[in-house]
CSV table of C-alpha atoms in Angstrom, one decimal:
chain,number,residue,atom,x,y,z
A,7,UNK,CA,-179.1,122.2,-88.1
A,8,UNK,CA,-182.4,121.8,-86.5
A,9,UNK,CA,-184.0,121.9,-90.7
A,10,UNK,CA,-181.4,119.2,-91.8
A,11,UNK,CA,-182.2,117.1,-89.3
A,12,UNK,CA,-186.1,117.5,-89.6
A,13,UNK,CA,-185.8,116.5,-93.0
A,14,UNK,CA,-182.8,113.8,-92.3
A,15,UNK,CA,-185.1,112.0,-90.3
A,16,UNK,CA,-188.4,113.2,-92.2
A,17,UNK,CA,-186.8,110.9,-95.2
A,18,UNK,CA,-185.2,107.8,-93.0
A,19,UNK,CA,-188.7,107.9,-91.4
A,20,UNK,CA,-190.7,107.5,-95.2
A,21,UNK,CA,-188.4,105.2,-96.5
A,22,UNK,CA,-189.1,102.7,-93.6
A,23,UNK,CA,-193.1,103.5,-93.7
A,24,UNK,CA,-192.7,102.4,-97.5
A,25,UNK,CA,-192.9,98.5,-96.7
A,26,UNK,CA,-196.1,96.9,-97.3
A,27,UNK,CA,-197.2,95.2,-93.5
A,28,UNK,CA,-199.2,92.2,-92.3
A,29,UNK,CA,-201.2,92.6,-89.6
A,30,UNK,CA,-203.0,89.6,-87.6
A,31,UNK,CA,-204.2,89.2,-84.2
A,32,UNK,CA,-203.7,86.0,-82.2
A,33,UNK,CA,-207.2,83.5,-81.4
A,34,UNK,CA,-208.5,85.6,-78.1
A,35,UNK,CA,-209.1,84.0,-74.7
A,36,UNK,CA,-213.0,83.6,-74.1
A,37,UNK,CA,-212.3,86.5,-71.3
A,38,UNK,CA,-211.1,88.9,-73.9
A,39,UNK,CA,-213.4,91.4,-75.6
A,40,UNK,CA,-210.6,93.2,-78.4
A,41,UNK,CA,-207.1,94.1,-78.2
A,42,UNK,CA,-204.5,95.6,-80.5
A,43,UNK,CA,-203.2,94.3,-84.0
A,44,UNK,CA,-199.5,93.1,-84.4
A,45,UNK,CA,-197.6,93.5,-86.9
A,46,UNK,CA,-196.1,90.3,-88.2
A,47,UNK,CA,-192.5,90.8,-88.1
A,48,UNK,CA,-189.8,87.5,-88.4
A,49,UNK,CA,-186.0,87.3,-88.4
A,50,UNK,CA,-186.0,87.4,-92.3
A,51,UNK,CA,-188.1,91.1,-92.3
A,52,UNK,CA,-186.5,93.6,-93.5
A,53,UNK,CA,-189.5,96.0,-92.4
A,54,UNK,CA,-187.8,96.4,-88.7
A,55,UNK,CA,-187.7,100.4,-88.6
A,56,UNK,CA,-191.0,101.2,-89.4
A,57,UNK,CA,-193.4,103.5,-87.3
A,58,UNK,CA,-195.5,101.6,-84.9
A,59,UNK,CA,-198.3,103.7,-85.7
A,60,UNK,CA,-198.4,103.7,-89.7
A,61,UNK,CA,-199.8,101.8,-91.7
A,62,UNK,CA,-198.5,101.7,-95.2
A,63,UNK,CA,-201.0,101.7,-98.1
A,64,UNK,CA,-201.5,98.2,-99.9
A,65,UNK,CA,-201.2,96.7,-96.5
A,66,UNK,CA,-202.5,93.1,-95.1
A,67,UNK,CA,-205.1,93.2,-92.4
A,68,UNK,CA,-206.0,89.2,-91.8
A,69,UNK,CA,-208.9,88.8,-89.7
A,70,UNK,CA,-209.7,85.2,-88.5
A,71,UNK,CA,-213.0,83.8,-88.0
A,72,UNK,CA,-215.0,85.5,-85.1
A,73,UNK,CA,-213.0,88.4,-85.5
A,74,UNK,CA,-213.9,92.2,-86.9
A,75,UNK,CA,-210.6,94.2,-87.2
A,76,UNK,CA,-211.2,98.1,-87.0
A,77,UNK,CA,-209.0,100.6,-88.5
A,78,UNK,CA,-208.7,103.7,-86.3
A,79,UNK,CA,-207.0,106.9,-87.9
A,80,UNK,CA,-206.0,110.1,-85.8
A,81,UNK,CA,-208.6,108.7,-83.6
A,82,UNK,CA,-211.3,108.1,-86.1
A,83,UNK,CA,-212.5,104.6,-87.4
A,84,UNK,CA,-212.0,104.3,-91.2
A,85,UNK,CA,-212.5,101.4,-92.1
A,86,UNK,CA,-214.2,97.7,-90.7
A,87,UNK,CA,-213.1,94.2,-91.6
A,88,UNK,CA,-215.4,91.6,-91.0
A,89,UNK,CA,-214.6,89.4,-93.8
A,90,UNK,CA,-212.6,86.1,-92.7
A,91,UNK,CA,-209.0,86.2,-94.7
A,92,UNK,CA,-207.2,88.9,-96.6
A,93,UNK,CA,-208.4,92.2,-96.2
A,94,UNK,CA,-206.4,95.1,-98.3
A,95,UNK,CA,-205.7,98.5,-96.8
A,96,UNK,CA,-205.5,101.6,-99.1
A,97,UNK,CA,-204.8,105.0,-97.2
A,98,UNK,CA,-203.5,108.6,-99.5
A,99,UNK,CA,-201.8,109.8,-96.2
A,100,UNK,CA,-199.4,107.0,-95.7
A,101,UNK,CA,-199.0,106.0,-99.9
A,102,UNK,CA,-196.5,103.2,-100.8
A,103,UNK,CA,-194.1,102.5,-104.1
A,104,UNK,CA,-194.8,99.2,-103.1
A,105,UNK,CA,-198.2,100.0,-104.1
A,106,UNK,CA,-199.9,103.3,-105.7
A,107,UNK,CA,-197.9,105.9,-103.9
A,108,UNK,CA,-194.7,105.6,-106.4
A,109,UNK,CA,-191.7,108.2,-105.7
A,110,UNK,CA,-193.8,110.9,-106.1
A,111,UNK,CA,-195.3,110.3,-103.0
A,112,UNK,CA,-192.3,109.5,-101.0
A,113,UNK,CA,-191.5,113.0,-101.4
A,114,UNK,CA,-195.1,114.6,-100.5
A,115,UNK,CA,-194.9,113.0,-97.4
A,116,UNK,CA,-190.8,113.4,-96.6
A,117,UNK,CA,-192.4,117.3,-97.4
A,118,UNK,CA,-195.2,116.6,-94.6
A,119,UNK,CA,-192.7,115.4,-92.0
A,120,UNK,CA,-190.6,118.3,-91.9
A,121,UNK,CA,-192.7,120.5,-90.8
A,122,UNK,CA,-193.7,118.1,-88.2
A,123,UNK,CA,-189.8,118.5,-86.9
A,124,UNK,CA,-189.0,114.5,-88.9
A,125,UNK,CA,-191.8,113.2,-87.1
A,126,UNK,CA,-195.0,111.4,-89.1
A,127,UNK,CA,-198.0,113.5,-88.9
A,128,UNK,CA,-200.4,110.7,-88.8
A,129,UNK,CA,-201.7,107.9,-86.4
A,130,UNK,CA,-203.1,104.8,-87.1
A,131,UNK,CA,-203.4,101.2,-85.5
A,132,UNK,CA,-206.1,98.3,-85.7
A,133,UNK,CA,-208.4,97.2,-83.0
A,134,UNK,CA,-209.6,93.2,-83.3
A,135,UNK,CA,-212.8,93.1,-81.9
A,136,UNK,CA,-214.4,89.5,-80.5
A,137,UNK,CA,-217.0,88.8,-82.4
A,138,UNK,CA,-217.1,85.5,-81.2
A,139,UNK,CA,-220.2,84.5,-78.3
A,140,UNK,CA,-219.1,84.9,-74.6
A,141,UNK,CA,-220.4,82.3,-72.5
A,142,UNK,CA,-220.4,81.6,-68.9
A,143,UNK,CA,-221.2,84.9,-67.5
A,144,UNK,CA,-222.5,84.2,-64.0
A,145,UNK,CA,-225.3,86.3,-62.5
A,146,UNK,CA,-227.5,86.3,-58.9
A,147,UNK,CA,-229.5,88.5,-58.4
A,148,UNK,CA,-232.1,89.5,-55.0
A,149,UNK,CA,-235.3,91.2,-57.3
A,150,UNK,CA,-237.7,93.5,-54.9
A,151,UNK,CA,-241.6,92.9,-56.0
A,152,UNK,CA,-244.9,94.4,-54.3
A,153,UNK,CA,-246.7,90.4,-54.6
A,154,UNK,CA,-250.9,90.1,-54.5
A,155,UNK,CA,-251.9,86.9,-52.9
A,156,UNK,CA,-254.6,86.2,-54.4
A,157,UNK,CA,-256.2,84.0,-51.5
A,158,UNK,CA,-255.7,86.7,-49.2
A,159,UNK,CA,-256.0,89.6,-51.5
A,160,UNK,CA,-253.2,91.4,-49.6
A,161,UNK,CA,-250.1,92.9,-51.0
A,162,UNK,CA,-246.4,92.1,-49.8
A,163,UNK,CA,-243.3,93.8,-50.7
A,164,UNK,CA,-241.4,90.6,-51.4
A,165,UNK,CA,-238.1,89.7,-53.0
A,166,UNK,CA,-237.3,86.9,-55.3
A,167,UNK,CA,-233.8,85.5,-55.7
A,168,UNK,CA,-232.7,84.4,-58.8
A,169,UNK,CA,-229.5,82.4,-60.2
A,170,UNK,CA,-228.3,81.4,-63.3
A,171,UNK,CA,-226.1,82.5,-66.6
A,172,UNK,CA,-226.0,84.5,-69.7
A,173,UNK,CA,-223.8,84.4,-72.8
A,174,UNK,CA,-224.1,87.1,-74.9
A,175,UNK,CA,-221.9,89.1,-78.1
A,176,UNK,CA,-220.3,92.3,-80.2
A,177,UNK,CA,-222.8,92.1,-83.0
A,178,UNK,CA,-221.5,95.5,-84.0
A,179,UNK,CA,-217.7,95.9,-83.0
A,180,UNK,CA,-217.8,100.1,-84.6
A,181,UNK,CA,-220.4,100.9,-82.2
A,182,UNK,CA,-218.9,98.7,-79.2
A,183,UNK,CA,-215.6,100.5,-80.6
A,184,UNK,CA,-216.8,104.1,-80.8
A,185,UNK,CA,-219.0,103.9,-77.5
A,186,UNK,CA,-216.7,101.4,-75.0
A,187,UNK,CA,-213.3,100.5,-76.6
A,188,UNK,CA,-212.7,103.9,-78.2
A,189,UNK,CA,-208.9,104.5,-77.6
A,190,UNK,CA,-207.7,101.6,-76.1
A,191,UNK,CA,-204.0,101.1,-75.6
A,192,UNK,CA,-204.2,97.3,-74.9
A,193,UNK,CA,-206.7,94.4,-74.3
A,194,UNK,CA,-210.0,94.9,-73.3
A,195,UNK,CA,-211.9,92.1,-70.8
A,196,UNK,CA,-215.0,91.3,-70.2
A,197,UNK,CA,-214.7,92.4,-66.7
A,198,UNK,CA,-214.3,96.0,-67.8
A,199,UNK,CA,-218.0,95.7,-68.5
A,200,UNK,CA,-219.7,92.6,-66.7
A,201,UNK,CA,-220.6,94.3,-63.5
A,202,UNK,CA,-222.7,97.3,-65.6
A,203,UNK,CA,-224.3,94.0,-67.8
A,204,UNK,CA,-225.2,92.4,-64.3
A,205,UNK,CA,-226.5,95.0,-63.1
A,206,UNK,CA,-229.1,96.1,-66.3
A,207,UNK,CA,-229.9,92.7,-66.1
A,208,UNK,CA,-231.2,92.8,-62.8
A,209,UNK,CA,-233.2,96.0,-64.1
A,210,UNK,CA,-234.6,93.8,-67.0
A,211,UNK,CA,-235.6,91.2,-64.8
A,212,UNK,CA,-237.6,93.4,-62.6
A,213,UNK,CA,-239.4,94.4,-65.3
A,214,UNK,CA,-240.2,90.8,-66.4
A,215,UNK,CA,-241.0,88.9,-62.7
A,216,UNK,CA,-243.5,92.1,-62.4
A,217,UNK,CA,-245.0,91.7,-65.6
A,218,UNK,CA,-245.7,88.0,-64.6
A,219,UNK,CA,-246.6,88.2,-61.2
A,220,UNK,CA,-248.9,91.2,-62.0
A,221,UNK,CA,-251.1,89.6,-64.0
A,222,UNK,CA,-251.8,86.8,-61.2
A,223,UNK,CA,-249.2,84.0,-61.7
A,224,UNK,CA,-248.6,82.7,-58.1
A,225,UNK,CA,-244.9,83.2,-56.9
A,226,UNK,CA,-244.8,79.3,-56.5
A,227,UNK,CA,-245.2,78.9,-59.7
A,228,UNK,CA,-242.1,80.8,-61.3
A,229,UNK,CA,-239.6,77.7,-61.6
A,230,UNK,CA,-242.3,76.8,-64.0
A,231,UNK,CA,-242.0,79.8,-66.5
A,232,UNK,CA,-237.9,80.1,-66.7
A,233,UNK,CA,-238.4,79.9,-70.4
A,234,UNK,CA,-240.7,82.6,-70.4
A,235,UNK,CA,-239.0,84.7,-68.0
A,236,UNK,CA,-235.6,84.6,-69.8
A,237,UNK,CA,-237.4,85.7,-73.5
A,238,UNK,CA,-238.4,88.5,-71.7
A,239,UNK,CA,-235.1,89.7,-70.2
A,240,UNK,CA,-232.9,88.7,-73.2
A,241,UNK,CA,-235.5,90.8,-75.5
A,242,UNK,CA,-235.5,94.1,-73.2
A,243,UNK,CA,-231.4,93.9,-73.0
A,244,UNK,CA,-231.0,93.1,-76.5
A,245,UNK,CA,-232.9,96.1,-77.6
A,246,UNK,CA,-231.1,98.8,-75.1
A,247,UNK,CA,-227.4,96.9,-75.5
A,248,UNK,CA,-227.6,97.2,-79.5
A,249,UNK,CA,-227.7,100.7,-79.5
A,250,UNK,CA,-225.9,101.2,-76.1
A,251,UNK,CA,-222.9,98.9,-76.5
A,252,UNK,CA,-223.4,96.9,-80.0
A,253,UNK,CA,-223.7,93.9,-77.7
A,254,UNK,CA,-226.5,91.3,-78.3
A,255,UNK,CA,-228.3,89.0,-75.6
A,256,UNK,CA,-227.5,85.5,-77.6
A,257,UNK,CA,-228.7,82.9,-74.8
A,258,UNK,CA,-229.8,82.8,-70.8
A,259,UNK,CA,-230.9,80.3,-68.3
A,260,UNK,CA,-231.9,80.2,-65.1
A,261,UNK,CA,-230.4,77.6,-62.4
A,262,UNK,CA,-232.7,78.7,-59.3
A,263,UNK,CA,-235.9,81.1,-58.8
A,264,UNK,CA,-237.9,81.3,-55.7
A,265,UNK,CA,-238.9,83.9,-53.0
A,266,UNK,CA,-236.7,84.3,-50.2
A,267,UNK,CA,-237.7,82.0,-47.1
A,268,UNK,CA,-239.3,84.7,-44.9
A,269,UNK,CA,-241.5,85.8,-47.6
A,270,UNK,CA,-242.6,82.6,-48.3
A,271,UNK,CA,-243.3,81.7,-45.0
A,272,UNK,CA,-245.5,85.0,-44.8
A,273,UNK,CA,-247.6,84.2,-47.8
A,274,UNK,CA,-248.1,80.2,-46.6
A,275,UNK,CA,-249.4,81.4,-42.8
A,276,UNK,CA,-251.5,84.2,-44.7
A,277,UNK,CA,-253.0,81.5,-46.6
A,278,UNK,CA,-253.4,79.6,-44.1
A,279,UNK,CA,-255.4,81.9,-41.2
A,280,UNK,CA,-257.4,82.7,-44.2
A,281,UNK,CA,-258.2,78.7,-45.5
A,282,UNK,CA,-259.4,78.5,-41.6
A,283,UNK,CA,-261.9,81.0,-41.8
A,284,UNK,CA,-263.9,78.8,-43.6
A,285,UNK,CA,-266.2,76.3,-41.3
A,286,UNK,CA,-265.5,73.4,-43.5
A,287,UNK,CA,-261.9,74.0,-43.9
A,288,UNK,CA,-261.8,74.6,-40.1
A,289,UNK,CA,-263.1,71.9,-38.8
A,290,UNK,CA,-261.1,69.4,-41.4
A,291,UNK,CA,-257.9,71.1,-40.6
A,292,UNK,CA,-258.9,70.5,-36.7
A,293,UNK,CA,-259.8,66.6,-37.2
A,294,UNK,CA,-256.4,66.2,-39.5
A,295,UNK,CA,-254.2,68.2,-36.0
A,296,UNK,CA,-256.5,65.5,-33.4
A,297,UNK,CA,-255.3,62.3,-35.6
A,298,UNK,CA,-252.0,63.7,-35.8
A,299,UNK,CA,-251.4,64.3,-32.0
A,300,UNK,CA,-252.8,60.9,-31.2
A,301,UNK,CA,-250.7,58.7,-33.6
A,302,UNK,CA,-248.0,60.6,-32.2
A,303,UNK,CA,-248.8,59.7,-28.9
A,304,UNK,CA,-249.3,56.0,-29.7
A,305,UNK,CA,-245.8,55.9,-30.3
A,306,UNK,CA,-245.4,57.6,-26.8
A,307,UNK,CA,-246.3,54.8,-24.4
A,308,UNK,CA,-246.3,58.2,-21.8
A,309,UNK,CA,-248.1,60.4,-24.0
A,310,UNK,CA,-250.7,56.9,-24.9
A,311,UNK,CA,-252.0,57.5,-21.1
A,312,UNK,CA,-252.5,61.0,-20.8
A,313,UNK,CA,-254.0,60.6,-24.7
A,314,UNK,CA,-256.2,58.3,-23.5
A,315,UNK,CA,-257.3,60.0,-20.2
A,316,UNK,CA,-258.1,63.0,-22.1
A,317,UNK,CA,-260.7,60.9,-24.2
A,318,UNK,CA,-262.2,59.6,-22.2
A,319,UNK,CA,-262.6,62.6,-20.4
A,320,UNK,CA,-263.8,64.2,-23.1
A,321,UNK,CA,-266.1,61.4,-24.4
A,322,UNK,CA,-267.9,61.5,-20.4
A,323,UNK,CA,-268.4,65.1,-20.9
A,324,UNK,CA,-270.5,64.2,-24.1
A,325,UNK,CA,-272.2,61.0,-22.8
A,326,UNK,CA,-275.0,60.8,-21.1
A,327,UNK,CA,-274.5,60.5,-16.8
A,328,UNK,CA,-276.2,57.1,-15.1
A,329,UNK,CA,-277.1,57.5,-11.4
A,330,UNK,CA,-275.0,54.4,-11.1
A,331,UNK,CA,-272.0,57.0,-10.5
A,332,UNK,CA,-274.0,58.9,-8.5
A,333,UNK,CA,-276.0,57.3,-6.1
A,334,UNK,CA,-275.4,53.9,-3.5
A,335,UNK,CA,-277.4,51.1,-4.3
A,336,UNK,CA,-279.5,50.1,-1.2
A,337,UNK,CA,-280.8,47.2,-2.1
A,338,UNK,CA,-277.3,45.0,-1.1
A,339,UNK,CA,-276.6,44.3,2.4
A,340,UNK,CA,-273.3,46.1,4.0
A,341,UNK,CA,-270.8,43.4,5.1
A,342,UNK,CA,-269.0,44.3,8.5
A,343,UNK,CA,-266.6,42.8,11.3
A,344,UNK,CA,-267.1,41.7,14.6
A,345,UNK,CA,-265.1,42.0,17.2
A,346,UNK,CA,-264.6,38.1,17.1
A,347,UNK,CA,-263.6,38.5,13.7
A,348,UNK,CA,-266.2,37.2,11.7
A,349,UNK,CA,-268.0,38.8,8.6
A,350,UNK,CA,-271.9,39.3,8.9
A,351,UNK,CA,-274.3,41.2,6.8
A,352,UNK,CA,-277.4,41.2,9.9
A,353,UNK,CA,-277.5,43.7,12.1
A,354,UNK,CA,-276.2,40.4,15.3
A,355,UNK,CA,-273.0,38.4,15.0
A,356,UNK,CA,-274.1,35.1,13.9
A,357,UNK,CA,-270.9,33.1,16.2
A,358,UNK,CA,-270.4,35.2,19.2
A,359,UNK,CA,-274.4,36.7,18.9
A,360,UNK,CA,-272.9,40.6,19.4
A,361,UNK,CA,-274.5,43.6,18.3
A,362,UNK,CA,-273.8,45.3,15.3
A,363,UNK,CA,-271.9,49.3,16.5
């Protein structure tokens, strides 16, 4: 019983495989790497029993534009469609009378089945790959860097933040296939991969900002060199993400570079105690603090006074001292009053004629 129905269902099951299929894949969302082929099946079909997981010989694979379908058998890829349009599929394990199989190879494979117990003894299904470029792919990164000031000639471990975004795409979908998608039972997103991109990116970047800042470029001066900064990181990920993923590094910009406050803070006071060890620079930076503090103070009619005070106490401990603050001057009479209550300058009251005590 077990024999007759092996080869019952081994000949249902071929006879069902025979009809030639159409397969197509809808457009993909921009967050969608590949996903699985369909086969196009409407309410006049008369291709409704067919395995899943054939795919009949003389078969329709359409591929749309920024799509690569892949055609995976028993788990290996055997054959690529990039071309936009028709694309015909010929397989000698799943023939076709529809197409070059005729009835001699209905039987071969009704023969093949039963000793599979009915079942079909082959496996096949097509991936759609996104060719297509996927933009808007956030990244922010926090880069360490050992930074020589130059005008200080001391070394800080410093870190540089950086913002901005990346597109990038499968430029080949077998390798992104074979080494990330391989076996996929579904859709594929980009956030299967995007935190492993992120994070080579921040690698790449390290790389770059070192490269830079190594050969003397100031950290101030990075918002200026975006352009040069993002060649550099798009070439290194290029290069490791062709072989690596099949992915390609197709633009990048950067919204926001600088070093983080405290750093920068560090590397202005450095600059700073070292601009003041020269005389010149000293004493400017000293006359710039005075005029400061004392058109603050004229806007302080407090602060004015004790401004004021302190100049001129500063300006009589420059000048020159005149004995006129120092010593009485003899040579004017001394007024005083007598008893009577007049005001003499001799020595006798000139109204009452009393002596002078």
């Amino acid at each position: 019983m077990g024999i007759i129905k092996a080869a019952s269902g081994a000949l249902g099951g071929v006879l069902a495989d025979q009809w030639r299929e159409m397969y197509v894949c809808e457009s993909m969302p921009q967050d969608v790497l590949a996903q699985r082929g369909t086969k196009r099946v409407n309410e006049n079909s008369a291709n409704t029993k067919g395995d899943e997981n054939v795919i009949s010989d003389g078969s329709l694979i359409l591929v749309n534009e920024g799509q690569c379908a892949i055609v995976v058998e028993l788990g290996k890829c055997i054959g690529v469609y990039s071309a936009p349009g028709e694309n015909v599929f010929h397989s000698k394990r799943t023939g076709s009378v529809f197409s070059s199989g005729g009835l001699k190879g209905i039987g071969k494979q009704a023969a093949e089945r039963i000793g599979f117990g009915g079942d079909v003894a082959v496996h096949q299904f097509v991936m759609y790959v996104d060719i297509k470029e996927k933009m808007n792919n956030p990244f922010s990164l926090s880069v360490p860097l050992s930074l020589v000031n130059k005008a200080t000639g001391l070394e800080y471990l410093s870190t540089v933040n950086m913002s901005g975004v990346f597109s990038y795409r499968i430029t080949d979908p077998e390798v992104y296939y074979k080494k990330i998608c391989g076996n996929s039972t579904g859709t594929v997103t980009k956030a299967s991969v995007q935190p492993q991109l992120v994070a080579e990116l921040r690698s790449a970047a390290v790389a770059a900002l070192d490269n830079l800042c190594g050969g003397g470029l100031p950290p101030s001066e990075l918002p200026q060199h975006t352009e040069e900064i993002c060649a550099a990181v798009s070439a290194c990920m290029t290069e490791k993400w062709v072989s690596l993923r099949g992915f390609s590094v197709v633009s990048m910009a950067i919204e926001s570079i600088a070093l983080q406050a405290q750093d920068k803070q560090v590397f202005q006071e450095a600059e700073r105690a070292k601009m003041l060890t020269q005389p010149d620079m000293a004493a400017a930076t000293l006359m710039a603090a005075q005029a400061d503090a004392m058109g603050a103070a004229a806007h302080n009619p407090a602060g004015a006074g004790a401004m004021m005070g302190a100049a001129l106490f500063s300006g009589a401990q420059s000048a020159p001292q005149s004995n006129i603050f120092l010593q009485k001057d003899s040579s004017k009479p001394t007024l005083w009053r007598c008893r009577c209550g007049s005001m003499n300058t001799t020595n006798f009251c000139e109204n009452c004629g009393q002596k002078k005590t």
